[in-house]
Short mmCIF file of C-alpha atoms and ligand atoms in Angstrom, two decimals:
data_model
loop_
_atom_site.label_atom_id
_atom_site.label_comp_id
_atom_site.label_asym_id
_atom_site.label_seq_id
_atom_site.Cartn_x
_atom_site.Cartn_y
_atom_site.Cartn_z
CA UNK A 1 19.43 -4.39 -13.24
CA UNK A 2 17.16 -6.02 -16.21
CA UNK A 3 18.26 -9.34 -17.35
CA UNK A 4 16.92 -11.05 -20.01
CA UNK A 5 15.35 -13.52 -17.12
CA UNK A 6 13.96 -11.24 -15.63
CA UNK A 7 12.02 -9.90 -18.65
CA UNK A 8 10.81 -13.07 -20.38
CA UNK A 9 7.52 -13.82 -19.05
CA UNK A 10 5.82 -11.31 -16.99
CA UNK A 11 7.50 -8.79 -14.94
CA UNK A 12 7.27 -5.48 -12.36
CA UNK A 13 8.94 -2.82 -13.31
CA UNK A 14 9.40 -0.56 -10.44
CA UNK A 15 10.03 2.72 -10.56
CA UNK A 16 11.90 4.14 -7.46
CA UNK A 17 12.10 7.50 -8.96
CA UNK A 18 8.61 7.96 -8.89
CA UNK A 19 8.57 6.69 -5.16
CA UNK A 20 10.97 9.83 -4.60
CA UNK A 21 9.27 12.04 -6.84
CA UNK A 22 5.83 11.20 -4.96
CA UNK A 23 7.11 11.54 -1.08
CA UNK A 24 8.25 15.14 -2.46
CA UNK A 25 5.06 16.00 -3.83
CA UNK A 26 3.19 14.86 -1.36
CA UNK A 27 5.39 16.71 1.52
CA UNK A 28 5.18 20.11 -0.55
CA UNK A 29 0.83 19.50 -0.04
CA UNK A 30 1.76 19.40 3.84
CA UNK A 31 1.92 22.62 5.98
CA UNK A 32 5.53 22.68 6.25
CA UNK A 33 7.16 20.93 9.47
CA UNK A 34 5.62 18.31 9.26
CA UNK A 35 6.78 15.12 9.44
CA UNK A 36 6.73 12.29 6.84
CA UNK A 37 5.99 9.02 7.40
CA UNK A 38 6.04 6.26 4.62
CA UNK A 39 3.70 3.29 4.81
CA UNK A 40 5.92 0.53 3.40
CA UNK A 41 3.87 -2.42 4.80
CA UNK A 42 2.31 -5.34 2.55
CA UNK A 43 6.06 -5.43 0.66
CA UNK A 44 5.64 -1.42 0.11
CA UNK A 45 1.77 -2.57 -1.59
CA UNK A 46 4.15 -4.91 -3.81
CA UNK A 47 6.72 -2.53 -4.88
CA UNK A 48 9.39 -4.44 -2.83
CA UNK A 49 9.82 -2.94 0.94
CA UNK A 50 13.49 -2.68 0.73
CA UNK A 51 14.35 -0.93 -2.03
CA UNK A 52 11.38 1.51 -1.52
CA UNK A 53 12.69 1.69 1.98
CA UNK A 54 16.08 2.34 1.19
CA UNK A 55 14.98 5.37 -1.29
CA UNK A 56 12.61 6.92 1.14
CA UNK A 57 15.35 6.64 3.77
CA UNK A 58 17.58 8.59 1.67
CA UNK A 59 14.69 11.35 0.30
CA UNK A 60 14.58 12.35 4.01
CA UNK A 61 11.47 10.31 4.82
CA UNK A 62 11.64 10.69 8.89
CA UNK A 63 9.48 7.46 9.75
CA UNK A 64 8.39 4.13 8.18
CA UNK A 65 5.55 2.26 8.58
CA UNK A 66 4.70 -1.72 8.88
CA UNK A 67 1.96 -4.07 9.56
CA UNK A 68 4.27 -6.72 11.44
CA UNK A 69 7.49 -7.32 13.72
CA UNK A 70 8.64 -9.50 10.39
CA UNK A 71 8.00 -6.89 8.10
CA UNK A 72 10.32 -4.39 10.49
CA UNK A 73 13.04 -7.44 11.11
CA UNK A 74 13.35 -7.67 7.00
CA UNK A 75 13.71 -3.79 7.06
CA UNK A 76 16.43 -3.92 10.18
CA UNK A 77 18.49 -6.82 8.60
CA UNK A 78 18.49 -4.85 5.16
CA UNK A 79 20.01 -2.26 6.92
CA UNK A 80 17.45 0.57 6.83
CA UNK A 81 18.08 3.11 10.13
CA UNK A 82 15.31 4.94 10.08
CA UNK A 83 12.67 4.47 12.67
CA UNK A 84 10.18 2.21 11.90
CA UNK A 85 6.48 1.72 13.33
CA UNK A 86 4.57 -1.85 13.79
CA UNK A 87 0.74 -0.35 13.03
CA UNK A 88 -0.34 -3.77 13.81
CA UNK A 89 -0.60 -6.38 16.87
CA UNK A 90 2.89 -7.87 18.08
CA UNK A 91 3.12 -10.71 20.85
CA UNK A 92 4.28 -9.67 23.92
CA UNK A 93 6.85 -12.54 23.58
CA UNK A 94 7.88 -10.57 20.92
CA UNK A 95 9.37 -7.04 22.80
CA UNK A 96 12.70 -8.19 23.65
CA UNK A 97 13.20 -8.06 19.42
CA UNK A 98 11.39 -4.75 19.42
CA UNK A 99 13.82 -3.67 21.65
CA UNK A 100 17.26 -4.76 20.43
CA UNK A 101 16.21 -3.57 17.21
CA UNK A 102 14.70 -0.37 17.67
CA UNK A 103 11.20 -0.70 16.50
CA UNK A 104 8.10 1.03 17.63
CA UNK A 105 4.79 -0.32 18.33
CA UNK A 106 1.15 0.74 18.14
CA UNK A 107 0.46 0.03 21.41
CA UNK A 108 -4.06 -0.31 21.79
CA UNK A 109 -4.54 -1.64 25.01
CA UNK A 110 -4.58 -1.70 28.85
CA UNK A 111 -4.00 -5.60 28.60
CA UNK A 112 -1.27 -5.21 25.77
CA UNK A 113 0.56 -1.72 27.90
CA UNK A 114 1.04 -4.51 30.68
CA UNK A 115 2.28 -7.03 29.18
CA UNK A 116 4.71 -4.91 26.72
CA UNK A 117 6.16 -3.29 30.13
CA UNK A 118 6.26 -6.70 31.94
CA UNK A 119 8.63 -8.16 29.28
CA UNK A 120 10.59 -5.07 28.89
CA UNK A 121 11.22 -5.23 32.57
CA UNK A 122 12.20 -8.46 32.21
CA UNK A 123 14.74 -8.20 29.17
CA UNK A 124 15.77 -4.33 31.31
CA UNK A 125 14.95 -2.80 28.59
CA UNK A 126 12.17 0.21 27.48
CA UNK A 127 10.11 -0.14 24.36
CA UNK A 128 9.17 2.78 22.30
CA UNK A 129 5.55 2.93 21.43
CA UNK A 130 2.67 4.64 19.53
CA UNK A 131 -0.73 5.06 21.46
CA UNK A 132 -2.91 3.74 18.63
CA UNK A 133 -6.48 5.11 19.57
CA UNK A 134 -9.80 4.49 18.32
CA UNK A 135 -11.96 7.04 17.03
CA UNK A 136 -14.35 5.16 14.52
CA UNK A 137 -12.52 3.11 13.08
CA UNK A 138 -13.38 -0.26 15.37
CA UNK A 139 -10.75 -1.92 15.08
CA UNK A 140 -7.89 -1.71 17.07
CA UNK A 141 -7.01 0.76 19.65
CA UNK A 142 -7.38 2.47 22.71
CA UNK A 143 -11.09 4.00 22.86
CA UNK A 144 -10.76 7.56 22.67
CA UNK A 145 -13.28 7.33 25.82
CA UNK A 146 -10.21 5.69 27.48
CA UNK A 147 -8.07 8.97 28.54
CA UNK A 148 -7.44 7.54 31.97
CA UNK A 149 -6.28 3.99 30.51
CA UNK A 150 -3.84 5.73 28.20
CA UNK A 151 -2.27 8.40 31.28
CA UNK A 152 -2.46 5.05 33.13
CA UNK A 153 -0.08 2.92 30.19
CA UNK A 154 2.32 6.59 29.28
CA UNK A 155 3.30 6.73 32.85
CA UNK A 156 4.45 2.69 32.68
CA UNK A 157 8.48 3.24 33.16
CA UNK A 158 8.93 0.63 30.59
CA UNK A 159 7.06 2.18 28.02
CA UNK A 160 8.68 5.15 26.40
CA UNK A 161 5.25 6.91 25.03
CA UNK A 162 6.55 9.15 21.82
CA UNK A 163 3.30 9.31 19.62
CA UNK A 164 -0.29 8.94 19.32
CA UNK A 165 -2.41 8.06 16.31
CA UNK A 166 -5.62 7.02 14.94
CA UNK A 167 -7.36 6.09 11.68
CA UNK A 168 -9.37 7.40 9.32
CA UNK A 169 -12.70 4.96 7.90
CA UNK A 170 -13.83 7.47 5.56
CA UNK A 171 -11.22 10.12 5.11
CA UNK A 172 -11.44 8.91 1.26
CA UNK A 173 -14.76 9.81 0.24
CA UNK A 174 -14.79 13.15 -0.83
CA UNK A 175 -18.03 14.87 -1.83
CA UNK A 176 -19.89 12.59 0.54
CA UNK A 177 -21.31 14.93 3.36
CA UNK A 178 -21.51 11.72 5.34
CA UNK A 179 -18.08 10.48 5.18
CA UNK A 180 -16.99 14.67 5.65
CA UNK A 181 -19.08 14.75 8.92
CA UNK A 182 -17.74 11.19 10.37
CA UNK A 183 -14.15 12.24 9.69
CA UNK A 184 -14.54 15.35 11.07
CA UNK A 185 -16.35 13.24 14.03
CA UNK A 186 -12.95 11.30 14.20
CA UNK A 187 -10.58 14.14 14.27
CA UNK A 188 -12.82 15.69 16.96
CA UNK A 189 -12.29 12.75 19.11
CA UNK A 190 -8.53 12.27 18.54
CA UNK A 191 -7.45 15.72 19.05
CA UNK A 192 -10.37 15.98 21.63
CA UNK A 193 -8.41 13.30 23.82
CA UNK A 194 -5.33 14.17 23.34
CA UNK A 195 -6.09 17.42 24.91
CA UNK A 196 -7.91 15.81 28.02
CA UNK A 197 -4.40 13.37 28.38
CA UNK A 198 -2.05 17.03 28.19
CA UNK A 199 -4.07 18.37 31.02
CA UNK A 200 -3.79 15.33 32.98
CA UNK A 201 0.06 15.91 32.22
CA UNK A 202 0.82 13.19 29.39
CA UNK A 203 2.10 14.89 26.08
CA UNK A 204 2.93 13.46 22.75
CA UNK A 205 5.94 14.44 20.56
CA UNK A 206 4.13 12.88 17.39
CA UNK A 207 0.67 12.89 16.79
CA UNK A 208 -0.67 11.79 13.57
CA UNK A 209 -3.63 10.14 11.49
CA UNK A 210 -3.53 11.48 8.02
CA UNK A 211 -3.63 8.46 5.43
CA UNK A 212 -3.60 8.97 1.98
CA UNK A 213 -7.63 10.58 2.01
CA UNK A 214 -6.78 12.50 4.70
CA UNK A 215 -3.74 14.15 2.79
CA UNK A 216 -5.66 14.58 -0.29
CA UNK A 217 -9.30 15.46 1.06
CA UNK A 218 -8.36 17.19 4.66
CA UNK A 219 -4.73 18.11 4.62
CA UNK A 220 -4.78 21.58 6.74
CA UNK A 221 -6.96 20.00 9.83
CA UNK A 222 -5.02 16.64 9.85
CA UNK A 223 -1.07 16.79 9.51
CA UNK A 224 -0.92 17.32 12.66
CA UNK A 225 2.79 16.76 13.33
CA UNK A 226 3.36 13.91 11.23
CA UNK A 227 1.24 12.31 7.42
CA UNK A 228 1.15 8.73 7.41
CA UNK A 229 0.28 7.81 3.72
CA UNK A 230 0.27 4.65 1.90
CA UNK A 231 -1.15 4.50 -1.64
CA UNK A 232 -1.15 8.07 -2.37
CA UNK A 233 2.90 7.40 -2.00
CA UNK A 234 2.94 4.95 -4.74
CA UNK A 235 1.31 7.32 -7.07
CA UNK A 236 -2.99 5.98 -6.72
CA UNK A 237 -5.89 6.99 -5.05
CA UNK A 238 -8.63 10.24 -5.49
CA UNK A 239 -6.60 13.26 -6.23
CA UNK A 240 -3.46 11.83 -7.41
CA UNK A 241 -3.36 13.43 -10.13
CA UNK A 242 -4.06 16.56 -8.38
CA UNK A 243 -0.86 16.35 -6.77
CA UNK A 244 0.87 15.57 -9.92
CA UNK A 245 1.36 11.90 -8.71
CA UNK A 246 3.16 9.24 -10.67
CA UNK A 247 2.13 5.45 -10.79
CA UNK A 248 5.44 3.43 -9.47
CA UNK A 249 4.93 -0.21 -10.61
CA UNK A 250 4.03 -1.45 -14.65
CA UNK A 251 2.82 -4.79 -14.87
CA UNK A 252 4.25 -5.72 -17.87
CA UNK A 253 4.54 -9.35 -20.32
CA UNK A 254 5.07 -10.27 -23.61
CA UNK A 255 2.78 -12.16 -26.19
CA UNK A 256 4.02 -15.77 -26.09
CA UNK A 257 2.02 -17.37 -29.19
CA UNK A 258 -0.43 -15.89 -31.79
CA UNK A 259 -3.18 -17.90 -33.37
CA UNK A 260 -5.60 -17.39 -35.52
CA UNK A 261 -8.88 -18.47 -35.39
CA UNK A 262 -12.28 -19.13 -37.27
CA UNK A 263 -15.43 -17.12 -36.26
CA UNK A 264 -17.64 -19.28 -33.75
CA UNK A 265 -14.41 -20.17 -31.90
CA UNK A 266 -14.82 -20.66 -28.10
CA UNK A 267 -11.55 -20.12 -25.81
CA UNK A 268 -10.82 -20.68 -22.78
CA UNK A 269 -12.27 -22.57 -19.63
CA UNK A 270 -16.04 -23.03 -19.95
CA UNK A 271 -15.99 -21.07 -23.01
CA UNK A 272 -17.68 -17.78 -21.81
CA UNK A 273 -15.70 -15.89 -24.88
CA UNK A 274 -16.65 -17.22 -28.80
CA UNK A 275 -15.04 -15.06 -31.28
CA UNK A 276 -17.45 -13.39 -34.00
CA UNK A 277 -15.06 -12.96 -36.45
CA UNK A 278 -12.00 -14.72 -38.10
CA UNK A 279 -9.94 -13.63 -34.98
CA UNK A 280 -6.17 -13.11 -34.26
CA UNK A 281 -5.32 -14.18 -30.58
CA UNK A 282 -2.78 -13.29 -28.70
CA UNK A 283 -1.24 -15.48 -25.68
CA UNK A 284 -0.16 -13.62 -22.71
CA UNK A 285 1.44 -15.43 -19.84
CA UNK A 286 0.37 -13.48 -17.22
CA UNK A 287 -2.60 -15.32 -15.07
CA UNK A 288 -4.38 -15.29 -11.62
CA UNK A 289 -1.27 -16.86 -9.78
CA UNK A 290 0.87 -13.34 -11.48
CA UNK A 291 -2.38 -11.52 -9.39
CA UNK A 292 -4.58 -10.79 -12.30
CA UNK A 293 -7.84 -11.12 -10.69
CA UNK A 294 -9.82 -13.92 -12.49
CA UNK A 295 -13.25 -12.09 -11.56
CA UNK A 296 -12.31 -9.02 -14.57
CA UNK A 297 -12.13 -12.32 -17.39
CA UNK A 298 -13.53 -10.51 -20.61
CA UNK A 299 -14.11 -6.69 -18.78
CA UNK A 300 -10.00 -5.64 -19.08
CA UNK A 301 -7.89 -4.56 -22.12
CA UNK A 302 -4.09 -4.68 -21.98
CA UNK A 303 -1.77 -1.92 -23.88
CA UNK A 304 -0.02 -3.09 -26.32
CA UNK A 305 2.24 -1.64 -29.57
CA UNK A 306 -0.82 -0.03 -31.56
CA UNK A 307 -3.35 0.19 -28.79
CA UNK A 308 -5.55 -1.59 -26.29
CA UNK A 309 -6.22 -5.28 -27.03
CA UNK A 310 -9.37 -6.34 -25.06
CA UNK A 311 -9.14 -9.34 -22.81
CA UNK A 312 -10.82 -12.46 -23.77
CA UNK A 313 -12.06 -15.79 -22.15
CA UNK A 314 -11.33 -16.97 -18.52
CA UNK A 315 -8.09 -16.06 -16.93
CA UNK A 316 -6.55 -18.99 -16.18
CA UNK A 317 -3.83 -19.35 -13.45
CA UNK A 318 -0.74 -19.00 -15.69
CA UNK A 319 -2.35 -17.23 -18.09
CA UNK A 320 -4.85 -15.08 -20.68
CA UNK A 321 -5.53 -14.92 -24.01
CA UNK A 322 -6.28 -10.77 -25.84
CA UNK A 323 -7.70 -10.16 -29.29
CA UNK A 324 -4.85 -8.78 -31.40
CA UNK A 325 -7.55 -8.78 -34.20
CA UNK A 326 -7.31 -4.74 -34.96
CA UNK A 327 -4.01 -5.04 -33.88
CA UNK A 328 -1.78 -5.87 -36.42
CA UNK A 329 1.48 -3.86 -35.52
CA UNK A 330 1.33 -6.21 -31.64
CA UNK A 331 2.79 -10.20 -32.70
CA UNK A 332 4.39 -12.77 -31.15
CA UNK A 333 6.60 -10.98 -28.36
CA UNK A 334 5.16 -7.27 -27.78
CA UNK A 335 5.36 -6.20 -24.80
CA UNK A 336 2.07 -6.29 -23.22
CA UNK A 337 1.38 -3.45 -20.44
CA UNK A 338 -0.98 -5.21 -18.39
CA UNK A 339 -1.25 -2.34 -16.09
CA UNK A 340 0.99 1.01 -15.56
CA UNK A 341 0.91 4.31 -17.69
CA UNK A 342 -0.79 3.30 -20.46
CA UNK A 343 -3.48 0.58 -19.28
CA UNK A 344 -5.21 2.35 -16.02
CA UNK A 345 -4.72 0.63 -13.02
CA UNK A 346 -8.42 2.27 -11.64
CA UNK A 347 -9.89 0.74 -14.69
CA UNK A 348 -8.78 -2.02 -13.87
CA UNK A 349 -10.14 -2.02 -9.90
CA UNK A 350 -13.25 -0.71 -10.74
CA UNK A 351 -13.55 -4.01 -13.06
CA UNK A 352 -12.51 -5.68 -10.39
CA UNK A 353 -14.94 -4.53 -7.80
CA UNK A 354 -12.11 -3.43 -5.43
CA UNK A 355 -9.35 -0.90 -5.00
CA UNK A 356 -5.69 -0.54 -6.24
CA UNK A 357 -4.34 -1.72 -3.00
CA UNK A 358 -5.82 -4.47 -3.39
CA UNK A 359 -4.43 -4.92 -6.85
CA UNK A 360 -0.71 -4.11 -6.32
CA UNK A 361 -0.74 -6.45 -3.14
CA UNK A 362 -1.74 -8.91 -5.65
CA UNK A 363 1.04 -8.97 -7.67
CA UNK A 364 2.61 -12.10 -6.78
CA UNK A 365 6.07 -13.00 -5.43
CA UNK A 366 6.79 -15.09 -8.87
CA UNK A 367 6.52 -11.91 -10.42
CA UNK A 368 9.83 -10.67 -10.67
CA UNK A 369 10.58 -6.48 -9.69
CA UNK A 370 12.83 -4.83 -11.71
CA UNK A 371 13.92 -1.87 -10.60
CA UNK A 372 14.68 1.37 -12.86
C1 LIG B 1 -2.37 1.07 5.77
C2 LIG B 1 -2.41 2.17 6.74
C3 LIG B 1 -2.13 3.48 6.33
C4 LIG B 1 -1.95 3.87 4.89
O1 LIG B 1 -3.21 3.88 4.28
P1 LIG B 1 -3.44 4.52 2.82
O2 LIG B 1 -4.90 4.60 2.68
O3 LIG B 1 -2.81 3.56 1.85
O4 LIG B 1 -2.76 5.82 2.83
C5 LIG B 1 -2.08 4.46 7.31
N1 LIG B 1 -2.31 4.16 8.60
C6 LIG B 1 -2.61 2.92 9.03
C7 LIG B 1 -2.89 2.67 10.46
C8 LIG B 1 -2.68 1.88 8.11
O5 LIG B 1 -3.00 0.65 8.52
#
């Protein structure tokens, strides 16, 4: 598991026991019978899509999620059985793989329903998909106007039409009357067409749209038969701690150097941090290539052995400097959390200006996972 390597400079540690923990809680919030589906795109949102794959696959989770075919091709070659859905746009070129590997795709449009059936026909095989239909979203899909364009692509011979779905813009925003009445809008439409496609004879086994604010804000109206959720899974977003919720990943280094310094000291490029104070610096080698966002320089603090040690100066690619001034139990190699059970990931986003999605997608690929 941990080597020495591994835990030298800056590391993940992943906890896949959470991940387990999570898809359990989460299922006991839905109206039982329903299905769970785990969104494992974007490298599982940088916890490393195979081994969070693998662990849902064996916690019972009954579908997986990606954005792209290469995405489900790393999950197929790694072994994983369950099935597994492309949410986003795959070249038609593309369906003979779909096929010989059993993966499903959102399938949005008229143009794309041709096109996947003409190169099924061609390879003689049929392609399992998901009718992925807009409601509000604007983005991609079927419009749920489009009734007669989705009866028109089910009844393709090729196409083997098992669900339906649709996404949320604003399922995330609770308290907001706006975002309530928009999602409620959405659901409206979605179930709204669905209805109008069973009378005209097409039926779904699977239809679902609850992300993670859906699950947490609007669970009863939108299981449906299936929850798709993505962050909530990994232990972040409104309400996880509701839902008794674990955070998965801890972005962790080590001090690599301590100085000290006189007061009026400037560090780091353009010198937007001086220190007021004879000051005791830590180096952390942790920077904006490791995915710590340059834009929170100066407005994050890092746990380490005694407390929080505030960030100061620029971030620099490789690495940061923190003030280890009040400190004096953190020295040259303490573990620094940088972000994980101690030092808040939403802190951290809010600083940021952005969400933790964006965050744990940031964590970059020379940042080694270690699994627990
Ligand atoms: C990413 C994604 C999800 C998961 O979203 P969360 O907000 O992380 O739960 C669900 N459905 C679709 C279509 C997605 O693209």
């Amino acid at each position: 598991m941990e080597t020495e390597a591994e835990t030298r400079r800056t590391w993940a540690e992943i906890s896949l026991d959470n991940i387990a923990h999570n898809m359990h809680a989460i299922r006991a919030a839905l109206p039982a019978g329903t299905k769970f589906l785990g969104v494992v795109k974007a490298d599982a949102y940088g916890h490393g899509a195979i081994p969070v794959a693998r662990r849902l696959e064996t916690e019972g989770a009954d579908y997986l999620a990606v954005a792209c075919l290469d995405e489900a091709l790393a999950l197929r070659s790694a072994g994983i059985q369950a099935p597994v859905l492309i949410l986003g746009y795959t070249p038609p070129e593309c369906v003979p793989e779909l096929i010989a590997r059993r993966v499903t795709q959102a399938l949005g449009s008229a143009a794309d329903a041709a096109a996947y059936a003409a190169a099924a026909r061609a390879c003689g095989g049929t392609l399992r998909v998901h009718i992925k239909m807009d409601t509000g979203m604007s983005r991609l899909g079927f419009s749920w106007e489009d009734a007669a364009d989705i009866a028109a692509a089910c009844r393709l011979p090729e196409l083997e039409p098992e669900g339906i779905f649709t996404h949320f813009a604003m399922s995330d925003l609770p308290g907001d009357a706006a975002a309530k009445s928009y999602t409620e809008m959405q659901f409206a439409r979605f179930t709204g067409t669905i209805a109008a496609l069973e009378q005209a004879g097409v039926r779904f086994q699977i239809r679902h749209c609850a992300n993670s604010g859906a699950v947490v804000n609007y669970v009863e109206m939108t299981a449906l038969d299936m929850a798709r959720p993505g962050i909530l899974l990994y232990g972040y977003g409104d309400s996880s701690g509701r839902l008794g919720l674990r955070p998965c990943m801890r972005l962790m280094s080590r001090v690599c150097a301590v100085h000290q310094y006189a007061a009026g000291t400037r560090v780091s490029y353009g010198g937007t941090f001086t220190t007021s104070r004879e000051t005791r610096m830590g180096v952390v080698p942790a920077g904006y290539a490791d995915g710590l966002h340059r834009c929170i320089s100066n407005r994050c603090a890092f746990a380490v052995p005694g407390g929080m040690a505030p960030q100061r100066g620029r971030i620099c690619m490789d690495m940061c400097m923190i003030d280890l001034t009040d400190l004096p139990e953190a020295g040259l190699g303490s573990p620094v959390e940088i972000f994980g059970e101690t030092a808040g990931l939403d802190a951290m986003a809010e600083a940021a200006g952005t969400i933790t999605c964006e965050l744990l997608c940031s964590v970059s690929r020379r940042v080694p996972r270690v699994y627990r």
